[in-house]
Coordinates of C-alpha atoms in Angstrom, one line a residue:
Chain A
I1 CA 0.0 0.0 0.0
V2 CA 1.5 3.4 -1.0
C3 CA 0.2 6.7 0.4
Q4 CA 1.1 10.4 0.0
P5 CA 1.4 11.8 -3.5
A6 CA 5.2 12.1 -3.5
K7 CA 5.5 8.3 -2.7
I8 CA 3.0 7.3 -5.1
L9 CA 4.8 9.2 -7.9
N10 CA 8.0 7.5 -6.9
F11 CA 6.3 4.2 -6.9
L12 CA 4.8 4.8 -10.4
R13 CA 8.2 5.9 -11.7
R14 CA 9.9 2.7 -10.5
Q15 CA 7.1 0.8 -12.4
K16 CA 8.2 2.7 -15.4
Y17 CA 5.2 5.0 -15.7
N18 CA 6.4 8.5 -16.1
A19 CA 4.8 11.6 -17.4
D20 CA 8.0 13.6 -17.4
Y21 CA 9.9 12.0 -20.4
E22 CA 9.9 15.2 -22.2
L23 CA 10.9 17.6 -19.5
T24 CA 14.3 19.2 -19.5
A25 CA 16.4 19.0 -16.3
K26 CA 15.5 22.6 -15.5
Q27 CA 11.8 21.9 -15.9
G28 CA 12.2 18.9 -13.5
A29 CA 13.8 21.3 -11.0
D30 CA 11.0 23.8 -11.4
T31 CA 8.5 20.9 -10.8
L32 CA 10.1 20.3 -7.3
A33 CA 10.1 24.0 -6.6
Y34 CA 6.5 24.6 -7.4
V35 CA 5.5 21.5 -5.5
A36 CA 7.2 23.0 -2.4
L37 CA 5.5 26.3 -3.0
L38 CA 2.1 24.7 -3.1
E39 CA 2.7 22.7 0.1
E40 CA 4.0 25.6 1.9
K41 CA 1.6 28.3 0.8
L42 CA -1.7 26.7 -0.5
L43 CA -1.9 23.6 1.6
P44 CA -2.6 25.4 5.0
A45 CA -5.4 27.3 3.4
A46 CA -6.9 24.3 1.7
L47 CA -6.7 22.3 5.0
H48 CA -8.4 25.2 6.8
T49 CA -11.1 25.5 4.2
F50 CA -12.0 21.8 4.3
W51 CA -11.3 20.9 7.9
V52 CA -11.1 23.8 10.3
E53 CA -13.6 26.4 9.0
S54 CA -16.7 25.3 11.1
D55 CA -19.3 26.1 8.6
N56 CA -17.6 24.1 5.9
Y57 CA -16.6 21.3 8.1
F58 CA -20.0 20.7 9.7
T59 CA -22.1 21.1 6.5
V60 CA -19.9 19.6 3.9
T61 CA -16.7 17.7 4.9
K62 CA -17.8 15.8 7.9
P63 CA -21.1 14.4 6.5
W64 CA -19.3 13.6 3.3
F65 CA -16.6 11.6 4.9
A66 CA -18.8 10.2 7.6
S67 CA -21.2 8.8 4.9
R68 CA -18.3 6.6 3.6
I69 CA -16.8 5.3 6.8
P70 CA -18.5 2.6 8.8
F71 CA -20.0 3.4 12.1
P72 CA -18.5 3.9 14.8
L73 CA -15.4 5.3 13.0
S74 CA -17.6 7.9 11.3
L75 CA -17.9 9.5 14.7
I76 CA -14.1 9.6 15.6
L77 CA -12.1 9.9 12.4
P78 CA -13.5 13.2 10.9
G79 CA -12.9 14.8 14.3
R80 CA -9.4 13.4 14.5
M81 CA -8.6 14.7 11.0
S82 CA -10.0 18.1 11.8
R83 CA -7.9 18.4 14.9
G84 CA -4.8 17.2 13.0
A85 CA -5.3 19.8 10.3
L86 CA -5.7 22.6 12.9
N87 CA -2.7 21.3 14.7
R88 CA -0.6 21.3 11.6
I89 CA -1.6 24.9 10.7
L90 CA -0.9 26.2 14.1
L91 CA 2.4 24.5 14.5
T92 CA 3.7 25.6 11.1
R93 CA 2.2 28.9 10.8
G94 CA 1.1 30.1 14.2
A95 CA 4.4 31.3 15.4
P96 CA 4.5 34.7 17.2
P97 CA 3.6 37.5 16.6
L98 CA 0.4 35.9 15.2
Y99 CA -1.1 35.0 18.5
Q100 CA -4.8 34.9 17.6
L101 CA -6.4 32.2 15.4
Q102 CA -8.0 35.0 13.3
E103 CA -4.6 36.4 12.5
V104 CA -3.2 33.1 11.5
E105 CA -6.2 32.6 9.3
A106 CA -5.8 36.0 7.6
Q107 CA -2.1 35.3 6.9
I108 CA -2.7 31.8 5.5
Y109 CA -5.5 33.0 3.2
R110 CA -3.3 35.9 2.1
D111 CA -0.5 33.5 1.3
A112 CA -2.8 31.1 -0.5
K113 CA -4.2 33.9 -2.7
E114 CA -0.7 35.1 -3.5
C115 CA 0.2 31.4 -4.4
L116 CA -2.8 31.3 -6.8
N117 CA -1.7 34.5 -8.4
L118 CA 1.8 33.1 -8.9
L119 CA 0.4 29.9 -10.4
S120 CA -1.7 32.0 -12.8
Y121 CA 1.3 34.0 -13.9
R122 CA 3.3 30.9 -14.4
L123 CA 0.5 29.2 -16.5
G124 CA -0.1 32.3 -18.6
T125 CA -1.9 31.3 -21.8
S126 CA -0.5 27.7 -22.3
Q127 CA -2.6 24.8 -21.9
F128 CA -0.4 23.0 -19.4
F129 CA 2.5 24.2 -17.3
F130 CA 5.2 22.8 -19.5
G131 CA 3.8 23.2 -23.0
D132 CA 1.1 21.1 -24.6
T133 CA 1.4 17.8 -22.8
P134 CA 0.6 17.4 -19.2
C135 CA 3.1 16.2 -16.6
T136 CA 3.6 15.6 -12.9
L137 CA 3.2 19.3 -11.9
D138 CA 0.0 19.6 -13.8
A139 CA -1.4 16.6 -11.9
Y140 CA -0.2 18.0 -8.5
V141 CA -1.7 21.4 -9.2
F142 CA -4.9 19.9 -10.4
G143 CA -5.1 17.8 -7.3
F144 CA -5.0 21.0 -5.2
L145 CA -7.1 23.2 -7.3
A146 CA -9.9 21.0 -8.4
P147 CA -11.6 20.4 -5.0
L148 CA -11.2 24.1 -4.1
Y149 CA -12.7 25.0 -7.4
K150 CA -15.6 22.5 -7.5
V151 CA -16.9 21.6 -4.1
R152 CA -19.8 23.8 -3.0
F153 CA -18.9 25.4 0.4
P154 CA -20.8 27.8 2.5
K155 CA -17.7 29.9 3.2
V156 CA -15.9 30.4 -0.1
Q157 CA -13.3 33.1 0.0
L158 CA -10.6 31.0 -1.6
Q159 CA -12.9 29.7 -4.2
E160 CA -14.1 33.2 -5.1
H161 CA -10.4 34.2 -5.6
L162 CA -9.7 31.2 -7.7
K163 CA -12.7 31.9 -9.9
Q164 CA -11.3 35.2 -10.8
L165 CA -8.2 33.6 -12.2
S166 CA -9.7 32.4 -15.5
N167 CA -6.7 30.6 -16.8
L168 CA -6.6 28.3 -13.7
C169 CA -10.3 27.6 -14.0
R170 CA -9.9 26.8 -17.7
F171 CA -7.0 24.5 -16.8
C172 CA -9.1 22.6 -14.2
D173 CA -12.0 22.3 -16.6
D174 CA -9.7 21.0 -19.4
I175 CA -8.3 18.3 -17.2
L176 CA -11.8 17.4 -15.8
H177 CA -13.2 17.2 -19.2
S178 CA -10.3 15.2 -20.8
Y179 CA -9.5 12.8 -18.1
F180 CA -12.4 12.4 -15.8
R181 CA -15.6 12.5 -17.9
L182 CA -14.6 9.3 -19.6
T183 CA -14.2 5.9 -17.9
L184 CA -10.7 4.6 -17.5
G185 CA -11.1 1.9 -20.2
G186 CA -12.4 4.4 -22.7
T187 CA -10.7 6.0 -25.6
P188 CA -7.6 8.3 -24.8
P189 CA -8.4 11.9 -24.1
A190 CA -8.2 14.7 -26.7
G191 CA -4.5 15.6 -27.4
P192 CA -2.3 15.7 -30.3
E193 CA -4.0 13.6 -33.0
S194 CA -1.6 10.6 -33.5
V195 CA -1.9 7.0 -34.1
D196 CA 1.5 6.5 -32.6
A197 CA 1.1 3.7 -30.1
N198 CA 3.6 5.0 -27.7
L199 CA 1.9 8.4 -27.5
R200 CA -1.5 6.7 -26.7
K201 CA 0.1 4.7 -24.1
L202 CA 1.7 7.8 -22.6
T203 CA -1.7 9.6 -22.4
Q204 CA -3.2 6.6 -20.9
L205 CA -0.6 6.4 -18.2
V206 CA -0.9 10.1 -17.4
N207 CA -4.6 9.5 -17.1
K208 CA -4.0 6.7 -14.6
E209 CA -1.4 8.7 -12.8
S210 CA -3.6 11.8 -12.3
N211 CA -6.6 9.6 -11.4
L212 CA -4.5 7.9 -8.6
I213 CA -3.2 11.3 -7.3
E214 CA -6.7 12.6 -7.1
K215 CA -7.7 9.5 -5.2
M216 CA -4.9 10.0 -2.8
D217 CA -5.4 13.7 -2.7
D218 CA -7.6 13.3 0.4
K219 CA -4.7 11.8 2.1
L220 CA -2.7 14.9 1.5
R221 CA -5.2 16.8 3.6
Q222 CA -5.2 14.5 6.4
S223 CA -2.9 13.2 9.1
P224 CA -0.2 11.2 7.4
Q225 CA -0.4 8.5 10.0
L226 CA -3.9 7.3 9.1
P227 CA -4.0 3.9 7.4
P228 CA -5.3 4.2 3.7
R229 CA -8.2 1.6 4.1
K230 CA -10.2 4.0 6.2
L231 CA -10.3 6.6 3.4
P232 CA -13.5 7.3 1.6
T233 CA -13.5 6.5 -2.2
L234 CA -12.7 8.7 -5.0
R235 CA -14.4 12.1 -4.8
L236 CA -14.4 13.1 -8.4
T237 CA -16.3 10.5 -10.3
P238 CA -17.8 10.5 -13.9
A239 CA -20.0 13.4 -14.8
E240 CA -23.5 12.1 -13.8
E241 CA -22.6 11.0 -10.4
E242 CA -20.6 14.2 -9.8
S243 CA -23.5 16.5 -10.4
N244 CA -25.8 14.2 -8.2
S245 CA -23.3 14.2 -5.3
F246 CA -22.9 17.9 -5.3
Q247 CA -26.6 18.5 -5.5
R248 CA -27.0 16.2 -2.6
L249 CA -24.5 18.1 -0.4
S250 CA -25.3 21.8 -1.2
P251 CA -27.6 23.2 1.4
Chain B
M1 CA 1.9 40.8 11.5
S2 CA -1.7 41.8 10.8
L3 CA -2.5 43.8 7.7
V4 CA -2.9 47.1 9.5
A5 CA 0.4 46.7 11.4
E6 CA 2.3 45.8 8.2
A7 CA 0.9 48.7 6.4
F8 CA 1.9 51.0 9.3
V9 CA 5.4 49.7 9.3
S10 CA 5.8 50.1 5.6
Q11 CA 4.7 53.7 5.8
I12 CA 7.1 54.4 8.7
A13 CA 9.9 52.5 6.9
A14 CA 9.4 54.5 3.6
T15 CA 10.0 57.8 5.3
E16 CA 13.5 57.2 6.7
P17 CA 16.6 56.3 4.8
W18 CA 18.8 53.4 5.9
P19 CA 20.8 54.5 9.0
E20 CA 24.5 53.9 9.5
N21 CA 24.0 52.2 12.8
A22 CA 21.8 49.3 11.7
T23 CA 22.5 46.2 13.5
L24 CA 21.8 42.5 13.0
Y25 CA 21.5 40.3 16.2
Q26 CA 22.3 36.6 16.3
Q27 CA 23.5 34.1 18.9
L28 CA 27.0 33.7 20.0
K29 CA 29.1 32.7 17.0
G30 CA 31.6 30.5 18.7
E31 CA 29.8 28.7 21.3
Q32 CA 26.1 28.8 20.8
I33 CA 24.7 29.3 17.3
L34 CA 23.4 26.3 15.5
L35 CA 23.6 25.2 11.9
S36 CA 20.0 26.4 10.9
D37 CA 20.3 29.7 12.7
N38 CA 23.8 30.4 11.2
A39 CA 22.4 29.6 7.8
A40 CA 19.5 32.1 8.2
S41 CA 21.7 34.8 9.6
L42 CA 24.2 34.4 6.8
A43 CA 21.5 34.6 4.2
V44 CA 20.3 38.0 5.6
Q45 CA 23.9 39.3 5.8
A46 CA 24.5 38.3 2.2
F47 CA 21.2 40.0 1.1
L48 CA 22.1 43.2 2.8
Q49 CA 25.6 43.1 1.2
M50 CA 24.0 42.6 -2.1
C51 CA 21.8 45.7 -1.6
N52 CA 24.9 47.6 -0.5
L53 CA 23.4 48.4 2.9
P54 CA 25.8 48.6 5.9
I55 CA 25.0 46.4 8.8
K56 CA 26.9 45.5 11.9
V57 CA 26.6 42.0 13.3
V58 CA 26.2 41.7 17.1
C59 CA 26.1 38.5 19.0
R60 CA 23.9 38.1 22.0
A61 CA 23.1 34.9 24.0
N62 CA 19.4 35.8 24.2
A63 CA 19.0 36.9 20.6
E64 CA 16.2 34.3 20.1
Y65 CA 14.2 35.8 22.9
M66 CA 14.8 39.4 21.9
S67 CA 13.4 38.7 18.4
P68 CA 9.8 39.6 17.8
S69 CA 9.0 36.3 16.1
G70 CA 11.3 34.1 18.2
K71 CA 13.5 33.4 15.3
V72 CA 17.0 34.7 14.4
P73 CA 18.4 36.8 12.9
F74 CA 16.6 40.0 13.4
I75 CA 17.7 43.5 12.4
H76 CA 17.3 46.7 14.4
V77 CA 17.0 49.7 12.1
G78 CA 16.1 53.1 13.4
N79 CA 13.5 52.3 15.9
Q80 CA 12.1 49.2 14.2
V81 CA 12.8 45.5 14.7
V82 CA 12.3 43.1 11.8
S83 CA 13.1 39.4 11.9
E84 CA 13.5 36.6 9.3
L85 CA 14.5 37.0 5.7
G86 CA 11.0 37.4 4.2
P87 CA 9.9 40.3 6.3
I88 CA 13.4 41.8 6.0
V89 CA 13.2 41.7 2.2
Q90 CA 9.8 43.5 2.3
F91 CA 11.1 46.1 4.8
V92 CA 14.2 46.8 2.7
K93 CA 11.9 47.1 -0.3
A94 CA 9.7 49.7 1.5
K95 CA 12.9 51.8 1.9
G96 CA 13.5 51.7 -1.8
H97 CA 16.1 48.9 -2.2
S98 CA 15.1 45.8 -4.0
L99 CA 17.1 43.1 -5.9
S100 CA 14.1 41.6 -7.7
D101 CA 12.6 44.6 -9.4
G102 CA 14.0 43.7 -12.8
L103 CA 12.2 40.4 -12.8
D104 CA 8.9 39.8 -14.7
E105 CA 5.9 38.1 -13.0
V106 CA 6.8 34.6 -14.2
Q107 CA 10.4 35.0 -12.9
K108 CA 9.2 36.3 -9.6
A109 CA 6.9 33.3 -9.2
E110 CA 9.8 31.0 -10.0
M111 CA 12.0 32.8 -7.4
K112 CA 9.4 32.5 -4.8
A113 CA 8.9 28.8 -5.6
Y114 CA 12.6 28.1 -5.3
M115 CA 12.8 30.0 -2.0
E116 CA 10.1 27.8 -0.6
L117 CA 11.9 24.7 -1.9
V118 CA 15.0 25.7 0.1
N119 CA 13.0 26.5 3.2
N120 CA 10.9 23.4 2.8
M121 CA 13.7 20.9 2.2
L122 CA 17.1 22.4 3.2
L123 CA 16.0 24.2 6.3
T124 CA 13.8 21.3 7.5
A125 CA 16.6 18.9 6.8
E126 CA 19.0 21.0 8.9
L127 CA 16.6 21.2 11.8
Y128 CA 16.0 17.4 11.6
L129 CA 19.7 16.7 11.6
Q130 CA 20.2 19.1 14.6
W131 CA 17.3 18.1 16.7
C132 CA 16.1 14.6 15.7
D133 CA 19.3 12.8 15.0
E134 CA 20.4 11.3 18.4
A135 CA 24.1 11.4 17.7
T136 CA 24.2 15.1 16.7
V137 CA 21.9 16.0 19.5
G138 CA 23.9 14.4 22.1
E139 CA 27.3 15.6 20.8
I140 CA 26.7 19.0 19.5
T141 CA 23.2 20.5 19.8
H142 CA 22.5 20.1 23.5
A143 CA 25.8 21.4 24.5
R144 CA 25.8 24.4 22.3
Y145 CA 22.2 25.5 22.8
G146 CA 22.4 25.7 26.5
S147 CA 26.0 26.8 26.7
P148 CA 25.4 30.4 28.0
Y149 CA 23.2 29.3 30.8
P150 CA 23.9 27.7 34.1
W151 CA 22.8 24.2 35.2
P152 CA 19.9 23.1 35.2
L153 CA 18.5 25.8 32.8
N154 CA 20.8 24.6 30.0
H155 CA 19.3 21.2 30.0
I156 CA 15.7 22.4 30.4
L157 CA 15.9 24.8 27.5
A158 CA 17.5 22.4 25.2
Y159 CA 14.9 19.7 25.9
Q160 CA 12.1 22.2 25.5
K161 CA 13.4 23.2 22.1
Q162 CA 13.9 19.7 21.0
W163 CA 10.4 18.8 22.0
E164 CA 9.0 21.7 20.1
I165 CA 10.9 20.9 17.0
K166 CA 10.0 17.2 17.1
R167 CA 6.3 18.2 17.4
K168 CA 6.6 20.3 14.4
M169 CA 8.4 17.5 12.4
K170 CA 5.7 15.1 13.3
A171 CA 2.9 17.6 12.2
I172 CA 4.5 17.9 8.7
G173 CA 5.2 14.3 8.2
W174 CA 9.0 14.1 8.8
G175 CA 8.7 12.5 12.2
N176 CA 8.9 9.0 10.7
K177 CA 11.7 9.7 8.3
T178 CA 15.1 8.1 8.7
L179 CA 18.4 10.0 8.3
D180 CA 19.0 8.4 5.0
Q181 CA 15.7 9.6 3.6
V182 CA 16.4 13.1 4.8
L183 CA 19.8 13.1 3.1
E184 CA 18.2 11.8 -0.1
D185 CA 15.8 14.7 0.0
V186 CA 18.7 17.1 0.5
D187 CA 20.4 15.5 -2.5
Q188 CA 17.2 16.0 -4.6
C189 CA 17.0 19.6 -3.5
C190 CA 20.7 20.3 -4.4
Q191 CA 20.2 18.7 -7.8
A192 CA 17.2 20.8 -8.5
L193 CA 19.2 24.0 -7.4
S194 CA 22.2 22.8 -9.5
Q195 CA 20.0 22.2 -12.6
R196 CA 18.4 25.5 -12.3
L197 CA 21.6 27.3 -11.8
G198 CA 23.3 25.6 -14.8
T199 CA 26.3 27.6 -15.9
Q200 CA 25.0 31.1 -15.0
P201 CA 26.7 33.2 -12.4
Y202 CA 23.5 33.6 -10.4
F203 CA 20.1 32.2 -10.5
F204 CA 18.6 34.9 -12.6
N205 CA 21.6 35.4 -14.8
K206 CA 23.6 38.6 -14.2
Q207 CA 22.2 40.1 -11.0
P208 CA 21.9 38.4 -7.6
T209 CA 18.5 38.2 -5.9
E210 CA 17.2 37.3 -2.5
L211 CA 17.2 33.6 -3.7
D212 CA 20.9 33.7 -4.3
A213 CA 21.4 35.1 -0.8
L214 CA 19.2 32.3 0.7
V215 CA 20.9 29.5 -1.2
F216 CA 24.3 30.9 -0.4
G217 CA 23.5 31.1 3.3
H218 CA 22.4 27.6 3.6
L219 CA 25.0 26.0 1.3
Y220 CA 27.9 27.9 2.7
T221 CA 27.0 27.0 6.2
I222 CA 26.5 23.3 5.4
L223 CA 29.8 23.2 3.7
T224 CA 31.8 24.9 6.5
T225 CA 30.2 23.5 9.7
Q226 CA 31.7 20.6 11.5
L227 CA 29.1 17.9 12.4
T228 CA 29.4 14.4 13.7
N229 CA 29.5 13.1 10.2
D230 CA 30.2 14.7 6.8
E231 CA 27.3 13.2 4.8
L232 CA 25.4 16.5 4.6
S233 CA 28.3 18.5 3.2
E234 CA 29.2 15.5 0.9
K235 CA 25.8 15.8 -0.7
V236 CA 26.4 19.4 -1.5
K237 CA 29.9 18.8 -2.7
N238 CA 28.7 16.5 -5.4
Y239 CA 27.5 19.6 -7.5
S240 CA 30.5 21.6 -8.6
N241 CA 28.5 24.5 -9.9
L242 CA 27.0 25.2 -6.5
L243 CA 30.4 25.1 -5.0
A244 CA 31.6 27.7 -7.6
F245 CA 28.5 29.7 -6.8
C246 CA 29.3 29.9 -3.0
R247 CA 32.9 30.7 -3.7
R248 CA 31.8 33.5 -6.1
I249 CA 29.5 35.2 -3.7
E250 CA 31.9 34.8 -0.8
Q251 CA 34.7 36.4 -2.8
H252 CA 32.6 39.2 -4.3
Y253 CA 30.5 40.2 -1.4
F254 CA 32.5 39.4 1.7
E255 CA 36.2 39.3 1.0
E256 CA 36.4 42.2 -1.4
R257 CA 34.6 44.5 1.0
G258 CA 37.3 44.1 3.4
K259 CA 35.4 42.0 5.9
G260 CA 37.9 39.2 5.6
R261 CA 37.0 35.5 5.4
L262 CA 33.8 34.4 6.8
S263 CA 34.5 32.3 9.8

């Protein structure tokens, strides 16, 4: 069993699946740097939006997770995840002179908005972060942005900010449309038209890779010590189920 | 700082020029200061040298407690106190000096991303090595951290700090890492920095930026600090362009200005 996105990516690489064939060394280095940026600046705010903000947590996240976990764990685990998230935020960002939780919150949301702006500048007008084919960084960014973009929360300040960055929204929509609206066994997603067998295999592998990363994206927001079998199933499912589940959850 | 306080500080900062008697506070160099703090302090010194701003370094045993955020180094300029590289860069910018004005938005994004990479990987690895590796803790860290204080205070403070750092490591998922995994992460980070630097003199070609100062601070300290084993510095020494980079900055900004070699 493999958990945490970085470990999954390493595991897949050892199995010879790799979306980064065509990246230069510098682009590989950039990937590592942007991943660090996301983890440092965006993750605390994402954790806060999902697990700490009480309106969001009690109306959306907790019922959602609890519905997939067997009783009596459904009473214990979401609370534990929430406390773990708050702990992580306070330990990493709650250093003095930010003594009040509101000040810490203000700071992490400010950092997250700045991070989203930076991602938007970096993406510019291209389809993916390194040209026309997706790679690990695209999968990673998508894993962070898509839940923030799509899940309907009562308190939505980060989502509002994200919606103003049209190129990031277009990026999420493109990937959702290409890789998640079709079943895994279906035809390869829209990309450069080619009958080259290798290219088709590559796109299928990227498909699988980003799917797996999405699945384990829940893990990223939770305590790393939790065993994976207690996790709920994939959140982003094919179109019909997706719209149904969102309608069920919105108040 | 809250938004209001920050705006206030920027306003005040903008009105006064950089004074001659600006001072930087850090812990005692010979006996007390640790690897991570030394790296941070050197990064700030390098940054201020690159901006051509005079600064005097003062060593105090209680520098950590004097600092407004609990972290060293901090600078005392006029009647303001600012700590840590990030806020210091912003403060200096408010006074009208900046190294990254010539960069476009995409480059600024890249610079910030690489600075986070260094903080995320190199700094965390340094903290891990200092506080979570039993050999280093026993031989070096405990003795150095508590050295200015009498018994039993030196032990109490050292254990307290160790407990705090271990808690933080656990929260970010580094609690279960072994030393080998940490060294592998350091290697990956150095590889990324080396690939980004390539054959250029600085990370953004001709002019140094705060990223160069930060990388220099960390790499130079790793290379020149004596630890229980040399594995950390060996990882950095594998990359010759990083070594050349450190040498270049040391020569240009520290030796030529008549400060003599950095100890």
